[in-house]
């Protein structure tokens, strides 16, 4: 896990926690009986932002408000086969087109718990990444280039995301 800290100099500090996911398993969609997989891709970054006011955590930014805390740390659920980050275990629809095309992330309390706060590399916004961290300055796209062919039973491959930032 990587953290980039942005100090707003008014008692407010944003900490952006970044996690790299080597592969995203696309979602199976079955509109009108035609099966397809949407969103397979390699190389993806996801982030959670925690805002601190006068050194106290005040807000967390991802799809939903914090629902569970472990000690002093918010619990974030990562979807099975995906990289969607959620505040609770369960099914989470993130695309729903009139019940015809529905993309759902699945999370569970049964997964492996990572105490990531014990293994965070901390950087300040605007850091000069050098040496073993120079790859953090990469400004291109992660993963492979996608294509636009959509055929029955084809596992669609998407272009990866751009570089991490705050």
mmCIF file of C-alpha atoms in Angstrom:
data_model
loop_
_atom_site.group_PDB
_atom_site.id
_atom_site.type_symbol
_atom_site.label_atom_id
_atom_site.label_comp_id
_atom_site.label_asym_id
_atom_site.label_seq_id
_atom_site.Cartn_x
_atom_site.Cartn_y
_atom_site.Cartn_z
ATOM 1 C CA UNK A 1 0.000 0.000 0.000
ATOM 2 C CA UNK A 2 1.182 3.475 -0.848
ATOM 3 C CA UNK A 3 0.061 6.677 0.848
ATOM 4 C CA UNK A 4 0.440 10.155 -0.583
ATOM 5 C CA UNK A 5 -0.209 12.949 1.910
ATOM 6 C CA UNK A 6 -1.462 16.383 0.850
ATOM 7 C CA UNK A 7 -1.228 19.024 3.611
ATOM 8 C CA UNK A 8 -3.613 21.924 2.950
ATOM 9 C CA UNK A 9 -1.853 24.047 5.629
ATOM 10 C CA UNK A 10 -5.121 24.896 7.412
ATOM 11 C CA UNK A 11 -5.255 21.928 9.769
ATOM 12 C CA UNK A 12 -6.663 19.734 6.974
ATOM 13 C CA UNK A 13 -4.601 16.849 5.618
ATOM 14 C CA UNK A 14 -5.715 14.367 2.972
ATOM 15 C CA UNK A 15 -4.109 10.923 2.956
ATOM 16 C CA UNK A 16 -4.605 9.021 -0.298
ATOM 17 C CA UNK A 17 -4.063 5.282 0.170
ATOM 18 C CA UNK A 18 -3.336 3.513 -3.127
ATOM 19 C CA UNK A 19 -3.474 -0.247 -3.760
ATOM 20 C CA UNK A 20 -2.319 -1.927 -6.977
ATOM 21 C CA UNK A 21 -4.425 -4.750 -8.400
ATOM 22 C CA UNK A 22 -2.650 -6.856 -11.036
ATOM 23 C CA UNK A 23 -5.899 -8.091 -12.650
ATOM 24 C CA UNK A 24 -9.571 -7.159 -12.782
ATOM 25 C CA UNK A 25 -11.949 -9.983 -13.665
ATOM 26 C CA UNK A 26 -14.686 -8.561 -15.878
ATOM 27 C CA UNK A 27 -18.332 -8.903 -15.001
ATOM 28 C CA UNK A 28 -20.520 -11.415 -16.768
ATOM 29 C CA UNK A 29 -23.494 -9.667 -18.333
ATOM 30 C CA UNK A 30 -26.371 -11.469 -19.965
ATOM 31 C CA UNK A 31 -28.615 -8.889 -21.651
ATOM 32 C CA UNK A 32 -31.383 -10.546 -23.596
ATOM 33 C CA UNK A 33 -29.709 -13.957 -23.330
ATOM 34 C CA UNK A 34 -26.397 -12.926 -24.940
ATOM 35 C CA UNK A 35 -23.523 -13.616 -22.541
ATOM 36 C CA UNK A 36 -20.551 -11.273 -22.529
ATOM 37 C CA UNK A 37 -17.801 -10.286 -20.113
ATOM 38 C CA UNK A 38 -17.178 -6.584 -19.614
ATOM 39 C CA UNK A 39 -14.114 -4.959 -18.105
ATOM 40 C CA UNK A 40 -11.309 -7.563 -17.971
ATOM 41 C CA UNK A 41 -7.998 -5.768 -17.656
ATOM 42 C CA UNK A 42 -4.569 -5.949 -16.081
ATOM 43 C CA UNK A 43 -2.833 -3.312 -14.006
ATOM 44 C CA UNK A 44 -5.240 -1.205 -11.968
ATOM 45 C CA UNK A 45 -4.918 1.266 -9.092
ATOM 46 C CA UNK A 46 -7.644 2.018 -6.570
ATOM 47 C CA UNK A 47 -7.595 4.571 -3.791
ATOM 48 C CA UNK A 48 -9.269 5.550 -0.577
ATOM 49 C CA UNK A 49 -8.898 9.096 0.731
ATOM 50 C CA UNK A 50 -9.058 9.880 4.432
ATOM 51 C CA UNK A 51 -9.383 13.540 5.411
ATOM 52 C CA UNK A 52 -7.931 14.585 8.742
ATOM 53 C CA UNK A 53 -8.896 17.826 10.511
ATOM 54 C CA UNK A 54 -6.506 18.846 13.277
ATOM 55 C CA UNK A 55 -5.009 15.319 13.267
ATOM 56 C CA UNK A 56 -8.378 13.571 13.745
ATOM 57 C CA UNK A 57 -9.959 11.482 10.931
ATOM 58 C CA UNK A 58 -13.126 13.222 9.747
ATOM 59 C CA UNK A 59 -14.085 11.751 6.400
ATOM 60 C CA UNK A 60 -13.387 8.811 4.129
ATOM 61 C CA UNK A 61 -13.951 8.907 0.387
ATOM 62 C CA UNK A 62 -14.928 5.854 -1.579
ATOM 63 C CA UNK A 63 -18.306 4.590 -2.751
ATOM 64 C CA UNK A 64 -20.035 4.686 0.630
ATOM 65 C CA UNK A 65 -19.614 6.076 4.152
ATOM 66 C CA UNK A 66 -17.585 4.138 6.726
ATOM 67 C CA UNK A 67 -19.701 1.365 8.191
ATOM 68 C CA UNK A 68 -17.114 -0.627 10.136
ATOM 69 C CA UNK A 69 -13.969 0.228 12.074
ATOM 70 C CA UNK A 70 -11.232 -2.136 13.315
ATOM 71 C CA UNK A 71 -9.607 -0.398 16.274
ATOM 72 C CA UNK A 72 -8.912 3.066 14.893
ATOM 73 C CA UNK A 73 -8.841 2.024 11.225
ATOM 74 C CA UNK A 74 -11.745 2.017 8.738
ATOM 75 C CA UNK A 75 -12.530 -1.352 7.179
ATOM 76 C CA UNK A 76 -12.553 -1.393 3.383
ATOM 77 C CA UNK A 77 -13.906 -4.398 1.479
ATOM 78 C CA UNK A 78 -12.416 -5.260 -1.909
ATOM 79 C CA UNK A 79 -14.717 -7.059 -4.317
ATOM 80 C CA UNK A 80 -14.057 -10.660 -5.331
ATOM 81 C CA UNK A 81 -12.216 -10.877 -8.659
ATOM 82 C CA UNK A 82 -12.372 -7.124 -8.934
ATOM 83 C CA UNK A 83 -10.940 -4.044 -7.314
ATOM 84 C CA UNK A 84 -14.131 -2.267 -6.290
ATOM 85 C CA UNK A 85 -13.815 -0.905 -2.749
ATOM 86 C CA UNK A 86 -16.852 -0.806 -0.492
ATOM 87 C CA UNK A 87 -17.719 -0.033 3.119
ATOM 88 C CA UNK A 88 -19.789 -3.172 3.802
ATOM 89 C CA UNK A 89 -19.913 -6.855 2.936
ATOM 90 C CA UNK A 90 -22.558 -7.863 0.405
ATOM 91 C CA UNK A 91 -23.595 -7.213 -3.187
ATOM 92 C CA UNK A 92 -22.998 -3.757 -4.628
ATOM 93 C CA UNK A 93 -24.515 -2.719 -7.973
ATOM 94 C CA UNK A 94 -22.436 -0.049 -9.645
ATOM 95 C CA UNK A 95 -24.120 -0.148 -13.050
ATOM 96 C CA UNK A 96 -27.798 -0.893 -13.447
ATOM 97 C CA UNK A 97 -29.389 -0.129 -16.811
ATOM 98 C CA UNK A 98 -33.108 -0.793 -16.333
ATOM 99 C CA UNK A 99 -32.360 -4.247 -14.882
ATOM 100 C CA UNK A 100 -31.132 -5.350 -18.343
ATOM 101 C CA UNK A 101 -27.430 -4.775 -17.764
ATOM 102 C CA UNK A 102 -26.385 -4.977 -14.135
ATOM 103 C CA UNK A 103 -22.788 -4.977 -12.905
ATOM 104 C CA UNK A 104 -22.415 -6.134 -9.307
ATOM 105 C CA UNK A 105 -19.403 -6.391 -7.019
ATOM 106 C CA UNK A 106 -19.472 -9.082 -4.319
ATOM 107 C CA UNK A 107 -17.742 -8.598 -0.949
ATOM 108 C CA UNK A 108 -17.683 -10.813 2.134
ATOM 109 C CA UNK A 109 -16.605 -10.912 5.771
ATOM 110 C CA UNK A 110 -15.066 -14.328 4.965
ATOM 111 C CA UNK A 111 -12.124 -12.956 2.981
ATOM 112 C CA UNK A 112 -8.532 -12.454 4.069
ATOM 113 C CA UNK A 113 -7.979 -9.426 6.283
ATOM 114 C CA UNK A 114 -4.970 -7.269 5.464
ATOM 115 C CA UNK A 115 -3.714 -5.005 8.220
ATOM 116 C CA UNK A 116 -2.298 -2.637 5.625
ATOM 117 C CA UNK A 117 -1.471 0.092 8.150
ATOM 118 C CA UNK A 118 1.513 -2.036 9.169
ATOM 119 C CA UNK A 119 2.937 -1.881 5.642
ATOM 120 C CA UNK A 120 2.462 1.605 4.163
ATOM 121 C CA UNK A 121 5.047 3.499 2.126
ATOM 122 C CA UNK A 122 4.412 7.192 2.835
ATOM 123 C CA UNK A 123 5.113 10.030 0.406
ATOM 124 C CA UNK A 124 4.261 13.715 0.476
ATOM 125 C CA UNK A 125 2.412 15.254 -2.465
ATOM 126 C CA UNK A 126 4.951 16.613 -4.925
ATOM 127 C CA UNK A 127 7.694 14.238 -3.753
ATOM 128 C CA UNK A 128 10.621 13.629 -6.035
ATOM 129 C CA UNK A 129 10.294 9.892 -6.603
ATOM 130 C CA UNK A 130 13.752 8.470 -7.128
ATOM 131 C CA UNK A 131 15.713 5.284 -6.630
ATOM 132 C CA UNK A 132 13.520 2.257 -5.956
ATOM 133 C CA UNK A 133 10.338 4.412 -6.010
ATOM 134 C CA UNK A 134 10.945 6.126 -9.365
ATOM 135 C CA UNK A 135 8.194 4.007 -10.930
ATOM 136 C CA UNK A 136 5.683 6.127 -8.930
ATOM 137 C CA UNK A 137 6.476 9.022 -11.294
ATOM 138 C CA UNK A 138 5.216 6.993 -14.283
ATOM 139 C CA UNK A 139 2.624 9.108 -16.115
ATOM 140 C CA UNK A 140 1.403 6.608 -18.692
ATOM 141 C CA UNK A 141 -1.383 4.052 -18.547
ATOM 142 C CA UNK A 142 -1.018 0.846 -16.528
ATOM 143 C CA UNK A 143 -1.842 -2.510 -18.025
ATOM 144 C CA UNK A 144 -2.455 -3.404 -21.637
ATOM 145 C CA UNK A 145 -4.184 -1.595 -24.472
ATOM 146 C CA UNK A 146 -7.783 -2.670 -24.821
ATOM 147 C CA UNK A 147 -9.804 -3.387 -27.931
ATOM 148 C CA UNK A 148 -13.373 -2.695 -28.916
ATOM 149 C CA UNK A 149 -14.541 -6.045 -30.316
ATOM 150 C CA UNK A 150 -17.597 -7.435 -28.511
ATOM 151 C CA UNK A 151 -18.474 -10.996 -29.500
ATOM 152 C CA UNK A 152 -20.490 -13.648 -27.740
ATOM 153 C CA UNK A 153 -18.479 -15.299 -24.914
ATOM 154 C CA UNK A 154 -15.503 -13.019 -25.567
ATOM 155 C CA UNK A 155 -13.722 -11.690 -22.519
ATOM 156 C CA UNK A 156 -13.432 -8.000 -23.325
ATOM 157 C CA UNK A 157 -10.073 -6.467 -22.464
ATOM 158 C CA UNK A 158 -9.965 -2.775 -21.436
ATOM 159 C CA UNK A 159 -7.106 -0.282 -21.329
ATOM 160 C CA UNK A 160 -5.638 0.106 -17.837
ATOM 161 C CA UNK A 161 -5.902 3.303 -15.754
ATOM 162 C CA UNK A 162 -3.616 6.341 -15.783
ATOM 163 C CA UNK A 163 -0.894 7.010 -13.231
ATOM 164 C CA UNK A 164 -1.663 7.505 -9.540
ATOM 165 C CA UNK A 165 -2.158 11.062 -8.298
ATOM 166 C CA UNK A 166 -3.940 13.074 -5.615
#
